[in-house]
């Protein structure tokens, strides 16, 4: 799945109005951004367009807006932070209609090199392009503001929304460029190379709570990787499929046969599928999640009936760390345990440390694994941390991403 797509580097946007779909879905607390990773990730593309002398129109969603606009999910704090980062004023259009008169006027007043940020695209309520929700009309209005379109929102690239994919149809109709930004290009190259042409040995690590979330990823990666490591809550369904007693651990009864199939598939392909050999267990889920908690560590086939596995144990840590040591490519998606709790973060931290010490290309697949790596202080030791959890998972499944497919081919 190589990148044969037009990028922002393939055209000069001097004097042109360029709509850029960013991923400014940042965490906010009391109106302040608490993690600006996604804002920083958008800067190279925005700066390139400013340097070209383009009129740069930015748009993004924020949060999970339901039942109309919510001022707590306005993009105003992003405009403020972007102004500081870019060293120039970013004009914010607060209009809940997103593409209304206020937006049209702001764009009409732009000089070359100016930057405008539109309001949260979800405020419009027409973002998720179903015809009955008039998503097509919203996409056309977005396109009417611009000459060209750049998608740099990898975190939303797996959704065929108005501002992600449908807008390209209307930009193309007026003869404009539809390209991907530098962040999208980087994501596709790292993830694409890892899946399609990895330097071997290639080790994939999957964690997180549910097998169901990663069904197709497990199957696809078994065909691509040399070793597949399973951790997190999903490991207990595999252990039950092996006939082990797993106590009160998380299990998906409907996926036990699937886990048996995957273990058989690994064997038939000659691939190594590693499961926990011991587990850190507690009486119940920590409440609150970061509360002090008593644990016992037992072998994976001897979890007491009244206990639940919450993290991989030390023997498993040693096996998993060893598997990573000689790898040349590692992709990791999903924590090894309840990493939000300091007592139950040991396994996740150990895997992160093992990745930090290897000379392999290390790719962290967004979501909780990215949060864990950032939180544990290993971010600068990784080759690439994806900005999109859901998108990176779908990429690893081998799916086409609408936000990528919609861009012009070179």
mmCIF file of C-alpha atoms in Angstrom:
data_model
loop_
_atom_site.group_PDB
_atom_site.id
_atom_site.type_symbol
_atom_site.label_atom_id
_atom_site.label_comp_id
_atom_site.label_asym_id
_atom_site.label_seq_id
_atom_site.Cartn_x
_atom_site.Cartn_y
_atom_site.Cartn_z
ATOM 1 C CA UNK A 1 0.000 0.000 0.000
ATOM 2 C CA UNK A 2 2.602 2.483 -1.140
ATOM 3 C CA UNK A 3 1.863 6.156 -1.547
ATOM 4 C CA UNK A 4 1.230 7.061 -5.155
ATOM 5 C CA UNK A 5 -0.754 10.124 -4.143
ATOM 6 C CA UNK A 6 -0.245 13.793 -4.909
ATOM 7 C CA UNK A 7 1.240 15.476 -1.840
ATOM 8 C CA UNK A 8 1.348 19.081 -0.707
ATOM 9 C CA UNK A 9 4.920 19.188 -2.065
ATOM 10 C CA UNK A 10 3.703 18.428 -5.603
ATOM 11 C CA UNK A 11 2.043 21.772 -6.328
ATOM 12 C CA UNK A 12 2.712 25.441 -5.655
ATOM 13 C CA UNK A 13 -0.234 27.079 -3.954
ATOM 14 C CA UNK A 14 0.875 30.712 -4.443
ATOM 15 C CA UNK A 15 -2.164 32.984 -4.413
ATOM 16 C CA UNK A 16 -4.566 30.043 -4.153
ATOM 17 C CA UNK A 17 -7.124 29.305 -1.460
ATOM 18 C CA UNK A 18 -6.285 25.910 0.068
ATOM 19 C CA UNK A 19 -8.656 24.065 2.389
ATOM 20 C CA UNK A 20 -6.667 21.843 4.776
ATOM 21 C CA UNK A 21 -8.457 19.128 6.777
ATOM 22 C CA UNK A 22 -6.413 18.791 9.972
ATOM 23 C CA UNK A 23 -6.855 16.593 13.014
ATOM 24 C CA UNK A 24 -7.287 19.080 15.841
ATOM 25 C CA UNK A 25 -9.263 16.599 17.956
ATOM 26 C CA UNK A 26 -7.225 17.570 21.032
ATOM 27 C CA UNK A 27 -8.006 17.000 24.727
ATOM 28 C CA UNK A 28 -9.304 20.130 26.480
ATOM 29 C CA UNK A 29 -9.562 20.950 30.182
ATOM 30 C CA UNK A 30 -11.107 24.238 31.322
ATOM 31 C CA UNK A 31 -10.761 25.558 27.772
ATOM 32 C CA UNK A 32 -7.037 24.774 27.576
ATOM 33 C CA UNK A 33 -5.323 22.153 25.390
ATOM 34 C CA UNK A 34 -3.720 19.479 27.601
ATOM 35 C CA UNK A 35 -1.866 17.623 24.807
ATOM 36 C CA UNK A 36 -0.884 19.573 21.708
ATOM 37 C CA UNK A 37 0.701 16.658 19.773
ATOM 38 C CA UNK A 38 -1.858 16.920 16.963
ATOM 39 C CA UNK A 39 -1.476 20.696 16.666
ATOM 40 C CA UNK A 40 2.311 20.362 16.351
ATOM 41 C CA UNK A 41 1.908 17.516 13.816
ATOM 42 C CA UNK A 42 -0.062 19.815 11.492
ATOM 43 C CA UNK A 43 2.538 22.618 11.436
ATOM 44 C CA UNK A 44 4.836 21.399 8.594
ATOM 45 C CA UNK A 45 1.982 21.331 6.058
ATOM 46 C CA UNK A 46 0.544 24.676 7.217
ATOM 47 C CA UNK A 47 3.994 26.335 7.152
ATOM 48 C CA UNK A 48 4.691 25.014 3.654
ATOM 49 C CA UNK A 49 1.456 26.576 2.353
ATOM 50 C CA UNK A 50 2.139 29.884 4.143
ATOM 51 C CA UNK A 51 5.630 29.933 2.591
ATOM 52 C CA UNK A 52 4.057 29.314 -0.847
ATOM 53 C CA UNK A 53 1.884 32.392 -0.335
ATOM 54 C CA UNK A 54 -1.382 30.470 -0.174
ATOM 55 C CA UNK A 55 -4.541 31.536 1.618
ATOM 56 C CA UNK A 56 -4.769 28.712 4.154
ATOM 57 C CA UNK A 57 -8.244 27.660 5.355
ATOM 58 C CA UNK A 58 -8.116 25.060 8.140
ATOM 59 C CA UNK A 59 -10.935 22.779 9.275
ATOM 60 C CA UNK A 60 -11.273 19.938 11.780
ATOM 61 C CA UNK A 61 -13.696 18.193 14.101
ATOM 62 C CA UNK A 62 -13.241 18.122 17.879
ATOM 63 C CA UNK A 63 -14.855 15.732 20.322
ATOM 64 C CA UNK A 64 -17.934 13.630 19.782
ATOM 65 C CA UNK A 65 -20.505 16.347 19.219
ATOM 66 C CA UNK A 66 -24.063 15.083 19.634
ATOM 67 C CA UNK A 67 -27.333 17.039 19.643
ATOM 68 C CA UNK A 68 -25.915 20.205 18.145
ATOM 69 C CA UNK A 69 -23.064 22.591 18.966
ATOM 70 C CA UNK A 70 -21.421 22.620 22.376
ATOM 71 C CA UNK A 71 -19.239 25.634 23.149
ATOM 72 C CA UNK A 72 -16.986 23.362 25.248
ATOM 73 C CA UNK A 73 -15.899 21.742 21.966
ATOM 74 C CA UNK A 74 -15.254 24.945 20.026
ATOM 75 C CA UNK A 75 -11.952 25.141 18.151
ATOM 76 C CA UNK A 76 -11.236 28.616 19.615
ATOM 77 C CA UNK A 77 -8.434 27.313 21.917
ATOM 78 C CA UNK A 78 -6.801 25.660 18.877
ATOM 79 C CA UNK A 79 -6.819 28.970 16.965
ATOM 80 C CA UNK A 80 -5.148 30.653 19.926
ATOM 81 C CA UNK A 81 -2.432 27.964 20.205
ATOM 82 C CA UNK A 82 -1.864 27.886 16.443
ATOM 83 C CA UNK A 83 -1.360 31.665 16.421
ATOM 84 C CA UNK A 84 1.431 31.232 18.984
ATOM 85 C CA UNK A 85 3.016 28.293 17.145
ATOM 86 C CA UNK A 86 2.905 29.949 13.711
ATOM 87 C CA UNK A 87 3.931 33.375 14.993
ATOM 88 C CA UNK A 88 1.014 35.013 13.178
ATOM 89 C CA UNK A 89 -2.661 35.580 13.861
ATOM 90 C CA UNK A 90 -4.991 32.733 12.938
ATOM 91 C CA UNK A 91 -8.431 34.215 12.272
ATOM 92 C CA UNK A 92 -11.076 32.048 13.944
ATOM 93 C CA UNK A 93 -14.561 31.819 12.435
ATOM 94 C CA UNK A 94 -16.845 31.044 15.380
ATOM 95 C CA UNK A 95 -19.914 30.532 13.161
ATOM 96 C CA UNK A 96 -21.718 27.312 14.152
ATOM 97 C CA UNK A 97 -22.828 26.904 10.543
ATOM 98 C CA UNK A 98 -19.081 26.428 9.714
ATOM 99 C CA UNK A 99 -19.404 27.579 6.076
ATOM 100 C CA UNK A 100 -21.878 30.454 6.518
ATOM 101 C CA UNK A 101 -21.622 34.186 5.802
ATOM 102 C CA UNK A 102 -18.992 34.756 8.494
ATOM 103 C CA UNK A 103 -16.716 32.136 6.932
ATOM 104 C CA UNK A 104 -17.283 33.449 3.411
ATOM 105 C CA UNK A 105 -16.447 36.998 4.541
ATOM 106 C CA UNK A 106 -13.314 35.880 6.421
ATOM 107 C CA UNK A 107 -12.036 34.006 3.352
ATOM 108 C CA UNK A 108 -12.843 36.939 1.039
ATOM 109 C CA UNK A 109 -10.744 39.228 3.267
ATOM 110 C CA UNK A 110 -7.662 36.952 3.215
ATOM 111 C CA UNK A 111 -4.280 38.082 1.885
ATOM 112 C CA UNK A 112 -1.647 35.633 0.607
ATOM 113 C CA UNK A 113 -0.067 33.821 3.573
ATOM 114 C CA UNK A 114 -3.078 34.390 5.863
ATOM 115 C CA UNK A 115 -4.601 31.561 7.930
ATOM 116 C CA UNK A 116 -8.265 31.092 8.834
ATOM 117 C CA UNK A 117 -9.629 28.316 11.075
ATOM 118 C CA UNK A 118 -13.271 27.295 10.638
ATOM 119 C CA UNK A 119 -15.469 26.182 13.534
ATOM 120 C CA UNK A 120 -15.726 22.485 14.578
ATOM 121 C CA UNK A 121 -17.082 20.675 11.487
ATOM 122 C CA UNK A 122 -19.318 18.504 13.678
ATOM 123 C CA UNK A 123 -21.199 21.608 14.886
ATOM 124 C CA UNK A 124 -22.825 21.678 11.474
ATOM 125 C CA UNK A 125 -24.381 18.269 12.132
ATOM 126 C CA UNK A 126 -23.919 17.320 8.468
ATOM 127 C CA UNK A 127 -20.392 15.953 8.640
ATOM 128 C CA UNK A 128 -21.078 12.226 8.537
ATOM 129 C CA UNK A 129 -22.072 12.072 4.909
ATOM 130 C CA UNK A 130 -25.364 10.296 4.700
ATOM 131 C CA UNK A 131 -27.574 11.868 2.008
ATOM 132 C CA UNK A 132 -30.451 12.279 4.453
ATOM 133 C CA UNK A 133 -28.145 14.402 6.623
ATOM 134 C CA UNK A 134 -27.243 16.647 3.675
ATOM 135 C CA UNK A 135 -23.541 15.844 3.995
ATOM 136 C CA UNK A 136 -23.089 16.398 0.247
ATOM 137 C CA UNK A 137 -24.323 19.991 0.578
ATOM 138 C CA UNK A 138 -21.853 20.642 3.408
ATOM 139 C CA UNK A 139 -18.992 19.149 1.361
ATOM 140 C CA UNK A 140 -19.875 21.418 -1.585
ATOM 141 C CA UNK A 141 -19.991 24.508 0.652
ATOM 142 C CA UNK A 142 -16.538 23.646 2.025
ATOM 143 C CA UNK A 143 -15.226 23.264 -1.536
ATOM 144 C CA UNK A 144 -16.811 26.589 -2.531
ATOM 145 C CA UNK A 145 -14.461 28.339 -0.081
ATOM 146 C CA UNK A 146 -11.293 27.001 -1.739
ATOM 147 C CA UNK A 147 -9.369 26.271 -4.957
ATOM 148 C CA UNK A 148 -7.426 23.228 -3.665
ATOM 149 C CA UNK A 149 -7.776 20.665 -0.880
ATOM 150 C CA UNK A 150 -5.185 18.974 1.327
ATOM 151 C CA UNK A 151 -6.056 16.123 3.709
ATOM 152 C CA UNK A 152 -3.631 15.977 6.625
ATOM 153 C CA UNK A 153 -5.981 14.339 9.152
ATOM 154 C CA UNK A 154 -4.807 10.745 9.390
ATOM 155 C CA UNK A 155 -6.860 10.280 12.571
ATOM 156 C CA UNK A 156 -10.019 10.795 10.482
ATOM 157 C CA UNK A 157 -8.810 9.237 7.216
ATOM 158 C CA UNK A 158 -10.786 6.028 7.823
ATOM 159 C CA UNK A 159 -14.080 7.958 7.743
ATOM 160 C CA UNK A 160 -15.792 8.960 4.489
ATOM 161 C CA UNK A 161 -17.014 12.241 5.981
ATOM 162 C CA UNK A 162 -17.894 15.481 4.195
ATOM 163 C CA UNK A 163 -14.668 17.287 5.153
ATOM 164 C CA UNK A 164 -12.453 14.213 4.685
ATOM 165 C CA UNK A 165 -13.448 12.549 1.413
ATOM 166 C CA UNK A 166 -16.600 13.975 -0.213
ATOM 167 C CA UNK A 167 -15.200 17.509 -0.506
ATOM 168 C CA UNK A 168 -12.639 16.238 -3.053
ATOM 169 C CA UNK A 169 -15.384 15.588 -5.610
ATOM 170 C CA UNK A 170 -16.321 19.279 -5.689
ATOM 171 C CA UNK A 171 -12.711 20.545 -5.633
ATOM 172 C CA UNK A 172 -11.943 18.257 -8.583
ATOM 173 C CA UNK A 173 -14.991 19.552 -10.503
ATOM 174 C CA UNK A 174 -13.475 23.056 -10.430
ATOM 175 C CA UNK A 175 -10.057 21.766 -11.551
ATOM 176 C CA UNK A 176 -8.357 22.023 -8.164
ATOM 177 C CA UNK A 177 -5.674 19.811 -6.612
ATOM 178 C CA UNK A 178 -6.634 17.135 -4.048
ATOM 179 C CA UNK A 179 -3.505 16.157 -2.142
ATOM 180 C CA UNK A 180 -2.321 14.701 1.154
ATOM 181 C CA UNK A 181 -0.225 16.672 3.636
ATOM 182 C CA UNK A 182 3.185 15.859 5.110
ATOM 183 C CA UNK A 183 1.692 14.116 8.170
ATOM 184 C CA UNK A 184 -0.503 11.832 6.029
ATOM 185 C CA UNK A 185 2.467 11.087 3.784
ATOM 186 C CA UNK A 186 4.606 10.109 6.791
ATOM 187 C CA UNK A 187 1.858 7.925 8.296
ATOM 188 C CA UNK A 188 1.270 6.063 5.035
ATOM 189 C CA UNK A 189 4.971 5.516 4.417
ATOM 190 C CA UNK A 190 5.705 4.143 7.904
ATOM 191 C CA UNK A 191 2.590 1.988 8.214
ATOM 192 C CA UNK A 192 2.584 1.027 4.537
ATOM 193 C CA UNK A 193 6.211 -0.095 4.543
ATOM 194 C CA UNK A 194 5.727 -1.986 7.794
ATOM 195 C CA UNK A 195 2.811 -3.966 6.412
ATOM 196 C CA UNK A 196 3.809 -4.366 2.764
ATOM 197 C CA UNK A 197 7.600 -4.452 2.766
ATOM 198 C CA UNK A 198 8.977 -4.777 6.317
ATOM 199 C CA UNK A 199 12.633 -5.296 7.156
ATOM 200 C CA UNK A 200 12.596 -8.677 8.921
ATOM 201 C CA UNK A 201 12.268 -10.064 11.510
ATOM 202 C CA UNK A 202 8.900 -8.237 11.737
ATOM 203 C CA UNK A 203 7.220 -8.390 15.156
ATOM 204 C CA UNK A 204 3.647 -7.177 15.698
ATOM 205 C CA UNK A 205 2.319 -6.529 19.212
ATOM 206 C CA UNK A 206 -1.426 -6.313 19.802
ATOM 207 C CA UNK A 207 -3.029 -5.438 23.129
ATOM 208 C CA UNK A 208 -6.107 -3.669 24.390
ATOM 209 C CA UNK A 209 -9.319 -4.977 25.820
ATOM 210 C CA UNK A 210 -11.315 -6.651 23.066
ATOM 211 C CA UNK A 211 -10.550 -9.332 20.492
ATOM 212 C CA UNK A 212 -13.542 -8.072 18.480
ATOM 213 C CA UNK A 213 -11.822 -4.721 17.834
ATOM 214 C CA UNK A 214 -8.850 -6.459 16.223
ATOM 215 C CA UNK A 215 -10.319 -9.498 14.428
ATOM 216 C CA UNK A 216 -9.145 -8.597 10.924
ATOM 217 C CA UNK A 217 -5.902 -7.056 12.183
ATOM 218 C CA UNK A 218 -4.878 -10.327 13.859
ATOM 219 C CA UNK A 219 -5.625 -12.321 10.717
ATOM 220 C CA UNK A 220 -3.912 -9.859 8.348
ATOM 221 C CA UNK A 221 -0.812 -9.410 10.518
ATOM 222 C CA UNK A 222 -0.336 -13.171 10.888
ATOM 223 C CA UNK A 223 0.180 -13.267 7.128
ATOM 224 C CA UNK A 224 2.667 -10.373 7.209
ATOM 225 C CA UNK A 225 4.709 -10.682 10.421
ATOM 226 C CA UNK A 226 7.162 -13.280 11.733
ATOM 227 C CA UNK A 227 6.017 -13.067 15.363
ATOM 228 C CA UNK A 228 2.668 -11.887 16.742
ATOM 229 C CA UNK A 229 2.567 -10.976 20.439
ATOM 230 C CA UNK A 230 -0.811 -10.805 22.193
ATOM 231 C CA UNK A 231 -1.335 -8.914 25.475
ATOM 232 C CA UNK A 232 -3.996 -6.860 27.231
ATOM 233 C CA UNK A 233 -7.526 -7.988 28.031
ATOM 234 C CA UNK A 234 -7.861 -9.713 24.660
ATOM 235 C CA UNK A 235 -5.195 -12.273 25.664
ATOM 236 C CA UNK A 236 -7.592 -13.961 28.104
ATOM 237 C CA UNK A 237 -9.970 -15.032 25.339
ATOM 238 C CA UNK A 238 -6.987 -16.719 23.666
ATOM 239 C CA UNK A 239 -6.004 -18.345 26.972
ATOM 240 C CA UNK A 240 -9.555 -19.627 27.460
ATOM 241 C CA UNK A 241 -9.430 -20.974 23.890
ATOM 242 C CA UNK A 242 -6.392 -22.989 25.024
ATOM 243 C CA UNK A 243 -8.544 -24.502 27.773
ATOM 244 C CA UNK A 244 -7.068 -22.457 30.642
ATOM 245 C CA UNK A 245 -9.001 -21.347 33.726
ATOM 246 C CA UNK A 246 -9.066 -17.523 33.536
ATOM 247 C CA UNK A 247 -11.169 -16.678 36.608
ATOM 248 C CA UNK A 248 -13.024 -13.367 36.335
ATOM 249 C CA UNK A 249 -10.736 -12.049 33.563
ATOM 250 C CA UNK A 250 -12.222 -10.256 30.575
ATOM 251 C CA UNK A 251 -13.404 -12.773 27.964
ATOM 252 C CA UNK A 252 -15.397 -12.652 24.736
ATOM 253 C CA UNK A 253 -17.200 -16.001 24.682
ATOM 254 C CA UNK A 254 -18.287 -15.417 21.063
ATOM 255 C CA UNK A 255 -14.667 -15.194 19.875
ATOM 256 C CA UNK A 256 -13.203 -18.356 21.429
ATOM 257 C CA UNK A 257 -13.524 -20.336 18.178
ATOM 258 C CA UNK A 258 -11.951 -17.422 16.294
ATOM 259 C CA UNK A 259 -8.963 -17.469 18.676
ATOM 260 C CA UNK A 260 -8.584 -21.220 18.088
ATOM 261 C CA UNK A 261 -8.623 -20.558 14.315
ATOM 262 C CA UNK A 262 -5.925 -17.876 14.662
ATOM 263 C CA UNK A 263 -3.686 -20.159 16.738
ATOM 264 C CA UNK A 264 -4.107 -22.863 14.087
ATOM 265 C CA UNK A 265 -3.421 -20.317 11.321
ATOM 266 C CA UNK A 266 -0.177 -19.216 13.007
ATOM 267 C CA UNK A 267 0.933 -22.833 13.254
ATOM 268 C CA UNK A 268 0.083 -23.601 9.610
ATOM 269 C CA UNK A 269 1.980 -20.490 8.438
ATOM 270 C CA UNK A 270 4.969 -21.268 10.637
ATOM 271 C CA UNK A 271 4.516 -18.016 12.557
ATOM 272 C CA UNK A 272 5.195 -17.535 16.254
ATOM 273 C CA UNK A 273 2.076 -16.479 18.219
ATOM 274 C CA UNK A 274 3.084 -15.492 21.748
ATOM 275 C CA UNK A 275 0.554 -15.443 24.608
ATOM 276 C CA UNK A 276 1.073 -14.534 28.282
ATOM 277 C CA UNK A 277 2.586 -17.292 30.450
ATOM 278 C CA UNK A 278 1.795 -15.439 33.683
ATOM 279 C CA UNK A 279 -0.557 -12.657 34.749
ATOM 280 C CA UNK A 280 -0.902 -9.982 37.423
ATOM 281 C CA UNK A 281 -4.359 -10.444 38.972
ATOM 282 C CA UNK A 282 -6.674 -8.443 41.230
ATOM 283 C CA UNK A 283 -10.026 -9.039 42.952
ATOM 284 C CA UNK A 284 -11.754 -6.470 40.748
ATOM 285 C CA UNK A 285 -11.183 -3.574 38.358
ATOM 286 C CA UNK A 286 -9.554 -0.599 40.155
ATOM 287 C CA UNK A 287 -12.050 2.113 41.094
ATOM 288 C CA UNK A 288 -11.085 4.872 40.567
ATOM 289 C CA UNK A 289 -8.859 3.583 37.790
ATOM 290 C CA UNK A 290 -5.622 4.898 39.346
ATOM 291 C CA UNK A 291 -6.393 3.762 42.909
ATOM 292 C CA UNK A 292 -3.832 1.680 44.879
ATOM 293 C CA UNK A 293 -4.654 -2.006 44.440
ATOM 294 C CA UNK A 294 -3.504 -5.379 45.811
ATOM 295 C CA UNK A 295 -2.252 -7.895 43.238
ATOM 296 C CA UNK A 296 -1.030 -11.470 42.979
ATOM 297 C CA UNK A 297 1.038 -12.895 40.128
ATOM 298 C CA UNK A 298 0.213 -16.407 38.922
ATOM 299 C CA UNK A 299 0.910 -18.645 35.912
ATOM 300 C CA UNK A 300 -1.495 -18.051 33.033
ATOM 301 C CA UNK A 301 -3.048 -21.518 33.415
ATOM 302 C CA UNK A 302 -3.657 -21.076 37.148
ATOM 303 C CA UNK A 303 -5.674 -17.867 37.558
ATOM 304 C CA UNK A 304 -7.880 -18.292 40.671
ATOM 305 C CA UNK A 305 -11.640 -18.396 40.073
ATOM 306 C CA UNK A 306 -12.168 -15.202 42.113
ATOM 307 C CA UNK A 307 -9.413 -13.146 40.423
ATOM 308 C CA UNK A 308 -9.141 -11.214 37.149
ATOM 309 C CA UNK A 309 -5.976 -10.808 35.061
ATOM 310 C CA UNK A 310 -5.070 -7.122 34.689
ATOM 311 C CA UNK A 311 -1.505 -7.124 33.282
ATOM 312 C CA UNK A 312 1.151 -9.467 31.916
ATOM 313 C CA UNK A 313 3.499 -10.948 34.551
ATOM 314 C CA UNK A 314 7.317 -10.823 34.785
ATOM 315 C CA UNK A 315 7.937 -14.128 32.922
ATOM 316 C CA UNK A 316 5.819 -12.848 30.023
ATOM 317 C CA UNK A 317 7.641 -9.497 30.094
ATOM 318 C CA UNK A 318 10.958 -11.358 29.690
ATOM 319 C CA UNK A 319 9.648 -13.430 26.727
ATOM 320 C CA UNK A 320 8.080 -10.432 24.971
ATOM 321 C CA UNK A 321 11.141 -8.216 25.532
ATOM 322 C CA UNK A 322 13.357 -10.955 24.128
ATOM 323 C CA UNK A 323 11.179 -11.293 21.014
ATOM 324 C CA UNK A 324 11.482 -7.554 20.370
ATOM 325 C CA UNK A 325 15.253 -7.467 20.937
ATOM 326 C CA UNK A 326 16.203 -9.029 17.594
ATOM 327 C CA UNK A 327 13.421 -7.494 15.523
ATOM 328 C CA UNK A 328 14.080 -5.087 12.663
ATOM 329 C CA UNK A 329 10.474 -3.818 12.381
ATOM 330 C CA UNK A 330 7.985 -3.603 15.264
ATOM 331 C CA UNK A 331 4.369 -2.409 15.120
ATOM 332 C CA UNK A 332 2.576 -2.010 18.461
ATOM 333 C CA UNK A 333 -1.125 -1.321 18.952
ATOM 334 C CA UNK A 334 -2.773 -1.635 22.366
ATOM 335 C CA UNK A 335 -1.460 -1.715 25.965
ATOM 336 C CA UNK A 336 -0.520 -4.906 27.852
ATOM 337 C CA UNK A 337 -2.717 -4.158 30.854
ATOM 338 C CA UNK A 338 -4.667 -1.446 32.678
ATOM 339 C CA UNK A 339 -1.822 1.018 32.079
ATOM 340 C CA UNK A 340 -3.747 3.966 33.601
ATOM 341 C CA UNK A 341 -3.094 2.348 37.002
ATOM 342 C CA UNK A 342 0.561 2.630 38.155
ATOM 343 C CA UNK A 343 0.509 -0.884 39.688
ATOM 344 C CA UNK A 344 -0.900 -2.399 36.477
ATOM 345 C CA UNK A 345 1.264 -0.427 34.030
ATOM 346 C CA UNK A 346 4.378 -2.560 34.557
ATOM 347 C CA UNK A 347 3.857 -4.785 31.491
ATOM 348 C CA UNK A 348 3.095 -1.903 29.147
ATOM 349 C CA UNK A 349 6.072 0.046 30.489
ATOM 350 C CA UNK A 350 8.394 -2.952 30.017
ATOM 351 C CA UNK A 351 7.308 -3.425 26.392
ATOM 352 C CA UNK A 352 7.807 0.305 25.755
ATOM 353 C CA UNK A 353 11.284 0.089 27.324
ATOM 354 C CA UNK A 354 12.155 -2.926 25.150
ATOM 355 C CA UNK A 355 11.084 -1.017 22.036
ATOM 356 C CA UNK A 356 13.099 2.008 23.149
ATOM 357 C CA UNK A 357 16.245 -0.117 23.407
ATOM 358 C CA UNK A 358 15.992 -1.935 20.057
ATOM 359 C CA UNK A 359 17.502 -0.594 16.840
ATOM 360 C CA UNK A 360 14.396 -1.716 14.927
ATOM 361 C CA UNK A 361 12.009 0.637 13.158
ATOM 362 C CA UNK A 362 9.357 1.029 15.875
ATOM 363 C CA UNK A 363 5.848 2.136 14.941
ATOM 364 C CA UNK A 364 3.238 2.876 17.599
ATOM 365 C CA UNK A 365 -0.292 2.569 16.223
ATOM 366 C CA UNK A 366 -1.999 5.520 17.861
ATOM 367 C CA UNK A 367 -4.755 5.379 20.482
ATOM 368 C CA UNK A 368 -3.946 3.956 23.918
ATOM 369 C CA UNK A 369 -0.485 2.721 22.899
ATOM 370 C CA UNK A 370 0.488 6.238 21.808
ATOM 371 C CA UNK A 371 -0.927 7.628 25.064
ATOM 372 C CA UNK A 372 1.026 5.020 27.048
ATOM 373 C CA UNK A 373 4.326 5.738 25.254
ATOM 374 C CA UNK A 374 3.863 9.494 25.735
ATOM 375 C CA UNK A 375 2.820 9.094 29.375
ATOM 376 C CA UNK A 376 5.753 6.775 30.166
ATOM 377 C CA UNK A 377 8.307 9.127 28.581
ATOM 378 C CA UNK A 378 9.416 6.941 25.659
ATOM 379 C CA UNK A 379 7.943 8.968 22.784
ATOM 380 C CA UNK A 380 11.285 10.320 21.546
ATOM 381 C CA UNK A 381 12.715 6.780 21.364
ATOM 382 C CA UNK A 382 10.153 5.552 18.805
ATOM 383 C CA UNK A 383 10.605 5.826 15.021
ATOM 384 C CA UNK A 384 6.984 6.833 14.477
ATOM 385 C CA UNK A 385 3.917 7.374 16.668
ATOM 386 C CA UNK A 386 0.739 7.353 14.642
ATOM 387 C CA UNK A 387 -1.756 10.149 15.256
ATOM 388 C CA UNK A 388 -4.709 7.896 14.415
ATOM 389 C CA UNK A 389 -5.760 4.896 16.477
ATOM 390 C CA UNK A 390 -8.760 3.736 14.417
ATOM 391 C CA UNK A 391 -7.128 4.708 11.127
ATOM 392 C CA UNK A 392 -3.883 2.880 11.885
ATOM 393 C CA UNK A 393 -5.852 -0.242 12.869
ATOM 394 C CA UNK A 394 -7.799 -0.181 9.598
ATOM 395 C CA UNK A 395 -4.537 0.357 7.722
ATOM 396 C CA UNK A 396 -3.041 -2.685 9.476
ATOM 397 C CA UNK A 397 -6.143 -4.646 8.457
ATOM 398 C CA UNK A 398 -5.275 -3.855 4.849
ATOM 399 C CA UNK A 399 -8.352 -1.664 4.306
ATOM 400 C CA UNK A 400 -8.462 1.320 1.970
ATOM 401 C CA UNK A 401 -8.825 4.585 3.882
ATOM 402 C CA UNK A 402 -11.340 6.998 2.259
ATOM 403 C CA UNK A 403 -9.213 10.049 3.171
ATOM 404 C CA UNK A 404 -6.258 8.520 1.308
ATOM 405 C CA UNK A 405 -8.184 7.050 -1.631
ATOM 406 C CA UNK A 406 -9.878 10.406 -2.300
ATOM 407 C CA UNK A 407 -6.588 12.193 -3.031
ATOM 408 C CA UNK A 408 -5.361 12.575 -6.640
ATOM 409 C CA UNK A 409 -2.940 9.963 -7.919
ATOM 410 C CA UNK A 410 0.439 11.334 -9.014
#
